[in-house]
Coordinates of C-alpha atoms and ligand atoms in Angstrom, one line a residue:
M1 CA -11.2 12.7 -4.9
L2 CA -11.7 12.9 -1.3
L3 CA -9.0 14.8 0.7
L4 CA -8.7 12.5 3.7
T5 CA -5.0 13.6 4.6
P6 CA -3.7 15.0 8.0
G7 CA -2.9 18.5 6.2
P8 CA -4.2 20.2 4.2
T9 CA -7.7 19.4 5.0
P10 CA -10.6 20.5 2.4
V11 CA -11.9 24.0 2.7
P12 CA -15.7 24.1 3.2
E13 CA -17.8 25.7 0.6
D14 CA -19.0 28.6 2.7
I15 CA -15.6 29.3 3.8
R16 CA -14.3 29.4 0.2
M17 CA -17.2 31.8 -0.4
A18 CA -16.0 34.1 2.2
M19 CA -12.7 34.6 1.0
S20 CA -14.3 35.1 -2.7
G21 CA -14.6 39.1 -2.3
P22 CA -12.2 41.6 -3.5
T23 CA -8.9 42.0 -2.0
I24 CA -9.2 44.8 0.6
H25 CA -6.4 47.0 2.0
H26 CA -4.9 45.9 5.0
R27 CA -4.4 49.3 6.8
T28 CA -8.1 50.2 6.8
P29 CA -10.7 50.5 9.6
E30 CA -12.5 47.6 7.8
F31 CA -9.6 45.0 8.1
E32 CA -8.8 46.3 11.5
E33 CA -12.1 45.3 12.5
I34 CA -12.0 42.0 11.0
F35 CA -8.7 41.3 12.6
E36 CA -9.9 42.4 16.1
K37 CA -12.6 40.1 15.9
T38 CA -10.6 37.3 14.4
R39 CA -8.1 37.9 17.4
E40 CA -10.6 37.4 20.1
L41 CA -12.2 34.2 18.8
L42 CA -8.5 33.0 18.4
K43 CA -7.8 33.8 22.2
E44 CA -10.9 31.8 23.0
L45 CA -10.0 29.0 21.1
F46 CA -6.6 28.8 22.3
D47 CA -7.3 29.9 25.9
M48 CA -4.3 32.0 26.1
E49 CA -3.8 35.6 26.8
E50 CA -2.7 36.5 23.4
V51 CA -2.4 35.0 19.7
L52 CA -0.5 36.2 16.9
M53 CA -1.0 35.7 13.3
L54 CA 1.9 35.1 10.7
A55 CA 1.8 35.0 7.2
S56 CA 3.8 31.7 6.6
S57 CA 3.0 28.1 6.9
G58 CA 3.4 26.3 10.5
T59 CA 7.1 25.8 10.3
G60 CA 7.5 29.7 10.3
A61 CA 6.0 29.8 13.8
M62 CA 8.2 27.1 14.9
E63 CA 11.0 29.1 13.8
A64 CA 9.7 32.1 15.4
T65 CA 9.3 30.6 18.9
V66 CA 12.7 28.9 18.8
L67 CA 14.1 32.7 17.9
N68 CA 12.2 34.5 20.4
L69 CA 11.6 32.3 23.4
C70 CA 14.8 30.4 23.8
K71 CA 18.0 32.4 24.8
T72 CA 20.5 30.0 26.3
K73 CA 19.7 26.2 25.2
A74 CA 16.9 24.3 23.9
L75 CA 15.6 21.0 24.8
T76 CA 13.9 19.4 21.6
I77 CA 11.6 16.2 21.9
N78 CA 11.9 14.2 18.9
S79 CA 9.4 11.3 18.3
G80 CA 9.5 12.0 14.4
K81 CA 9.6 14.3 11.5
F82 CA 8.2 17.5 13.1
G83 CA 10.1 16.9 16.4
E84 CA 13.2 16.6 14.6
R85 CA 12.4 19.9 13.0
F86 CA 12.9 21.7 16.0
G87 CA 16.2 20.5 16.5
K88 CA 17.0 21.4 12.7
I89 CA 15.8 24.9 13.3
C90 CA 18.0 25.2 16.5
E91 CA 21.1 23.8 14.2
A92 CA 20.3 26.6 11.4
Y93 CA 20.6 29.3 13.8
G94 CA 23.5 27.9 15.8
K95 CA 21.7 27.6 18.8
E96 CA 22.6 25.2 21.3
Y97 CA 20.2 22.4 21.9
S98 CA 20.1 18.8 23.3
E99 CA 17.5 16.3 22.0
L100 CA 15.4 13.5 23.5
K101 CA 14.9 10.9 20.8
Y102 CA 12.5 8.4 20.5
D103 CA 11.1 6.0 18.1
W104 CA 8.3 7.3 15.9
D105 CA 5.6 5.1 17.7
T106 CA 6.9 6.1 21.2
P107 CA 5.6 9.3 23.0
S108 CA 8.0 11.0 25.3
N109 CA 7.6 10.9 29.2
V110 CA 7.7 13.1 32.4
A111 CA 10.8 11.3 33.7
D112 CA 12.9 11.8 30.8
V113 CA 12.2 15.4 30.3
V114 CA 12.3 16.1 34.0
N115 CA 15.8 14.6 34.2
A116 CA 17.1 16.5 31.2
I117 CA 16.1 19.7 32.9
K118 CA 17.4 18.8 36.1
N119 CA 20.8 17.8 34.6
D120 CA 21.2 21.2 32.6
E121 CA 20.9 24.3 34.2
S122 CA 21.2 26.3 30.8
I123 CA 18.1 24.7 29.2
D124 CA 15.6 27.7 29.0
A125 CA 12.9 26.5 26.7
I126 CA 11.6 23.1 25.7
F127 CA 9.8 22.2 22.3
I128 CA 7.5 19.4 22.0
Q129 CA 4.7 18.6 19.5
I130 CA 1.3 17.6 21.1
C131 CA 0.5 15.6 18.3
E132 CA 3.5 14.2 16.4
S133 CA 2.0 14.0 13.0
A134 CA 4.7 11.6 11.6
G135 CA 3.2 8.7 13.4
G136 CA -0.1 10.1 14.8
L137 CA 1.0 9.9 18.4
R138 CA 0.0 12.0 21.6
H139 CA 2.7 13.3 23.8
P140 CA 1.9 13.9 27.4
V141 CA 2.7 17.7 26.9
E142 CA 0.3 18.9 29.8
Q143 CA 1.9 16.6 32.3
I144 CA 5.5 17.4 31.1
A145 CA 4.8 21.1 31.0
K146 CA 3.3 21.2 34.6
E147 CA 6.5 19.0 36.4
V148 CA 8.9 21.2 34.2
K149 CA 7.6 24.4 35.6
K150 CA 7.9 22.7 39.3
I151 CA 11.4 22.6 38.7
R152 CA 12.3 25.8 36.7
P153 CA 9.2 28.2 36.6
N154 CA 11.0 30.6 34.2
I155 CA 11.4 27.9 31.3
M156 CA 9.4 28.5 28.0
V157 CA 7.2 25.6 27.1
V158 CA 6.5 25.6 23.7
A159 CA 4.1 23.4 22.1
D160 CA 3.4 22.6 18.5
G161 CA -0.4 22.2 18.4
I162 CA -0.5 22.4 14.5
T163 CA -2.4 19.1 14.7
A164 CA -3.8 19.4 18.2
V165 CA -5.5 23.2 18.2
G166 CA -9.1 22.5 16.9
V167 CA -9.0 18.9 17.6
E168 CA -9.3 18.6 21.2
K169 CA -9.3 21.1 24.2
I170 CA -5.6 21.7 25.6
D171 CA -5.0 22.5 28.8
T172 CA -2.7 25.4 28.5
T173 CA -2.1 26.3 32.2
N174 CA 1.6 25.3 31.9
I175 CA 2.2 26.1 28.3
D176 CA 4.0 29.6 27.2
A177 CA 3.5 29.4 23.4
L178 CA 1.0 27.1 21.6
I179 CA 1.5 26.9 17.8
S180 CA -1.0 26.1 14.9
G181 CA -1.5 26.5 11.1
S182 CA -4.5 27.2 9.0
Q183 CA -4.4 24.3 6.7
K184 CA -5.2 21.3 9.4
A185 CA -8.1 21.4 11.9
L186 CA -8.8 24.9 11.0
M187 CA -9.7 23.7 7.4
L188 CA -8.5 26.9 5.6
P189 CA -6.0 26.9 2.7
P190 CA -2.3 26.6 3.8
G191 CA 0.0 30.0 4.4
L192 CA -1.2 31.2 8.0
A193 CA 0.5 30.5 11.1
L194 CA -0.8 31.2 14.7
I195 CA 0.9 31.3 17.9
G196 CA -1.0 31.5 21.2
L197 CA 1.1 33.1 24.1
S198 CA 1.1 33.2 27.8
G199 CA 1.8 36.4 29.8
S200 CA 5.2 35.1 30.6
A201 CA 6.1 34.4 27.0
M202 CA 4.8 38.1 26.2
K203 CA 7.2 39.3 28.8
V204 CA 10.3 37.4 27.3
I205 CA 9.5 38.6 23.8
E206 CA 8.8 42.2 24.9
E207 CA 12.2 42.3 26.7
G208 CA 13.9 40.5 23.8
G209 CA 12.8 40.4 20.3
V210 CA 15.1 38.4 17.7
G211 CA 15.3 38.3 13.9
Y212 CA 13.5 40.5 11.5
Y213 CA 10.5 39.1 9.6
L214 CA 9.9 36.4 12.5
N215 CA 10.7 39.0 15.1
L216 CA 7.8 38.5 17.6
K217 CA 8.1 41.7 19.6
T218 CA 7.5 43.9 16.4
E219 CA 4.6 41.6 15.6
L220 CA 3.2 41.7 19.2
K221 CA 3.2 45.4 19.3
K222 CA 1.5 45.5 16.0
Q223 CA -1.2 43.0 16.6
K224 CA -2.2 44.4 20.0
Q225 CA -3.3 47.5 18.0
N226 CA -5.1 45.0 15.4
T227 CA -2.7 45.3 12.7
T228 CA 0.3 43.6 11.4
A229 CA 4.1 44.4 11.0
Y230 CA 4.1 43.5 7.4
T231 CA 1.2 42.8 4.8
A232 CA -1.3 40.8 6.5
A233 CA -2.6 37.5 4.8
T234 CA -5.8 39.5 4.5
T235 CA -7.9 36.8 2.5
L236 CA -6.6 33.9 4.8
I237 CA -7.6 35.9 7.8
I238 CA -11.0 36.7 6.5
G239 CA -11.6 32.8 5.9
L240 CA -10.2 32.2 9.5
K241 CA -13.0 34.6 10.9
A242 CA -15.7 33.0 9.0
M243 CA -14.3 29.5 10.0
L244 CA -14.2 30.5 13.9
E245 CA -17.7 32.1 13.8
K246 CA -18.9 29.0 12.3
L247 CA -17.2 26.7 14.8
H248 CA -18.2 29.0 17.5
E249 CA -21.6 28.7 16.8
D250 CA -22.0 25.3 17.7
G251 CA -19.3 25.3 20.3
F252 CA -15.8 24.5 20.2
D253 CA -16.7 21.6 22.4
K254 CA -18.7 20.2 19.8
L255 CA -15.8 20.0 17.5
Y256 CA -13.7 18.3 19.8
S257 CA -16.5 15.6 20.7
D258 CA -17.3 15.1 17.3
T259 CA -13.7 14.4 16.2
K260 CA -12.9 12.3 19.1
K261 CA -15.9 10.0 18.3
R262 CA -14.9 9.5 14.6
S263 CA -11.5 9.0 15.7
L264 CA -12.2 6.3 18.2
A265 CA -14.9 4.8 15.9
T266 CA -12.3 4.7 13.0
K267 CA -9.7 3.2 15.0
K268 CA -12.0 0.3 16.2
A269 CA -13.2 -0.3 12.6
L270 CA -9.6 -0.4 11.5
E271 CA -8.8 -2.9 14.3
A272 CA -11.8 -5.0 13.3
L273 CA -10.1 -5.6 10.1
D274 CA -6.9 -6.8 12.0
L275 CA -4.9 -3.6 10.9
K276 CA -2.4 -2.3 13.4
I277 CA -2.6 1.1 15.0
F278 CA 0.8 2.4 14.8
P279 CA 1.6 4.8 17.8
K280 CA 1.5 3.4 21.4
V281 CA -0.6 6.4 22.4
P282 CA -2.8 7.6 19.2
A283 CA -3.9 11.3 18.9
D284 CA -7.5 12.1 18.1
A285 CA -6.1 14.0 15.0
M286 CA -5.7 11.1 12.8
S287 CA -5.5 7.3 12.6
A288 CA -1.9 5.9 11.5
V289 CA -1.7 2.3 10.4
Y290 CA 1.2 0.4 10.0
D291 CA 0.9 -2.2 7.3
E292 CA 3.4 -3.8 4.9
D293 CA 1.0 -3.4 2.2
A294 CA 0.2 0.1 3.2
A295 CA 1.5 1.9 -0.1
Q296 CA -0.5 -0.7 -2.1
I297 CA -3.8 0.1 -0.2
R298 CA -3.4 3.8 -0.7
K299 CA -2.9 3.3 -4.3
I300 CA -5.9 1.4 -4.6
L301 CA -8.1 3.9 -2.7
K302 CA -6.5 6.5 -4.7
T303 CA -7.4 4.9 -8.1
K304 CA -10.3 2.9 -7.4
Y305 CA -12.1 4.5 -4.8
D306 CA -11.4 8.1 -5.0
V307 CA -10.0 8.6 -1.7
N308 CA -6.6 10.4 -0.9
M309 CA -5.0 9.4 2.6
A310 CA -1.4 10.3 3.6
G311 CA 1.4 7.7 3.5
G312 CA 4.2 7.7 5.9
Q313 CA 7.6 9.8 5.9
D314 CA 11.2 8.6 5.9
H315 CA 11.8 5.0 7.1
V316 CA 7.9 4.4 7.4
K317 CA 7.2 5.7 3.9
T318 CA 5.6 2.6 2.5
T319 CA 4.7 0.9 5.6
L320 CA 2.2 3.7 6.9
F321 CA -1.0 5.3 6.2
R322 CA -2.7 8.0 7.9
I323 CA -6.2 8.9 7.8
N324 CA -7.3 12.3 8.9
H325 CA -9.9 13.4 11.5
M326 CA -9.3 17.1 12.0
G327 CA -12.1 19.5 10.9
L328 CA -15.5 19.0 9.7
V329 CA -15.3 15.4 8.4
A330 CA -18.7 13.9 7.6
P331 CA -19.3 10.5 8.9
Y332 CA -20.3 9.5 5.6
E333 CA -16.8 10.4 4.2
A334 CA -15.2 8.4 6.8
A335 CA -17.3 5.4 6.5
W336 CA -16.7 5.5 2.7
T337 CA -12.8 5.4 3.5
L338 CA -13.1 2.5 5.9
N339 CA -15.2 0.7 3.3
A340 CA -12.8 1.4 0.7
I341 CA -9.9 0.0 2.9
E342 CA -12.0 -3.1 3.5
M343 CA -12.5 -3.6 -0.2
A344 CA -8.5 -3.2 -0.8
L345 CA -7.8 -5.7 1.6
D346 CA -9.8 -8.1 -0.2
E347 CA -8.6 -6.9 -3.4
I348 CA -5.1 -8.0 -2.2
G349 CA -6.1 -11.3 -1.0
R350 CA -5.8 -10.4 2.8
R351 CA -9.5 -10.9 4.0
P352 CA -12.5 -11.4 2.4
Y353 CA -15.2 -8.3 2.2
D354 CA -17.8 -8.7 4.7
G355 CA -18.8 -5.2 5.7
A356 CA -17.5 -5.3 9.1
A357 CA -15.4 -1.8 8.8
N358 CA -18.5 0.0 8.4
A359 CA -20.8 -2.0 10.8
I360 CA -18.3 -1.4 13.7
F361 CA -17.8 2.3 12.6
S362 CA -21.6 2.9 12.6
K363 CA -22.3 1.0 15.8
E364 CA -19.5 3.0 17.6
L365 CA -20.6 6.6 16.2
Y366 CA -24.3 6.1 16.8
N367 CA -24.5 3.9 19.9
D368 CA -25.3 6.3 22.4
Ligands
PLP401 C1 1.9 20.1 9.3 C2 2.8 20.3 10.6 C3 3.6 21.4 10.9 C4 3.9 22.4 10.0 O1 4.2 22.2 8.7 P1 4.0 23.6 7.6 O2 4.2 22.6 6.1 O3 5.1 24.2 7.7 O4 2.8 24.0 7.8 C5 4.4 21.3 12.0 N1 4.1 20.6 12.9 C6 3.2 19.3 12.9 C7 2.7 18.5 14.1 C8 2.4 19.3 11.7 O5 1.6 18.4 11.6

């Protein structure tokens, strides 16, 4: 079965092999060397001063940034399930927050965020997704971050880049914390969260430090010495090192341009089948299609054509399907998926099959 969900993504065979060795102890020079090399590569990928690795899923990193980077009040941006989550984390800790809420197909905009900041002196951190995976949309994070910093230079800008890091080059100039996770564009098994930090974020953390397991002050101190506060997720970090070295060999830019091309070609092919791309501003990480028959199409792909794509969540559970573009997806995998969608549309009597999806996809992908 082809795993083409926007997380988890398949782990390439050479990376699985790299993780198949015996367990090594985390307090050894051998592991510290691996940790150091991984840290260096991560700093390059994130383009940030420091990067922390936490043994948790991505949500652990979201929680850690809420705890450690927001002292007075948070502004959360909610265009879907993951934006909503930042608010839920604030609620769980009794932290004050206000939320800018949008429809799931609608990205936030600079003016709304600027107004919210101007009208509330107590907001000291904003939390936003780069790609909101619930609807596959792209928020204008860089522009928001830039304008917000002009008004309040000390504000912490926290960007959830779990479906953006490793997908596209992110301008981190005005971003203080950039979150990622192992199971999306980095093509590793789930269980490792990453947080890129700016110099200002490091200062806030070093002067504060909140929580116990998710206390970033403790982690920062240890990880600067190439070790972790608690037992490191050694196997995942070994895999991450292998993956980063593999991607680095061809250059991270190659990964970004391949992903973008495949994403655009897929979206064009879907539109040629009269399917509707859901978000107003689609991200490169995935193609989200709004369709009344989404659940049925997905079922046909799963049972007949061996493709597992994701559905939607909550109110768009049965009316959305989402195709992953993150990581090293082979063109023939994307092409087969599009062909299968076209065949499914024929099967449910929507559109006779004529091979249009693959014709458009191939033309877009190879026409330069
Ligand atoms: C997958 C994802 C997360 C994290 O989810 P976990 O299940 O905790 O790893 C957070 N934000 C976005 C945008 C995601 O796509």
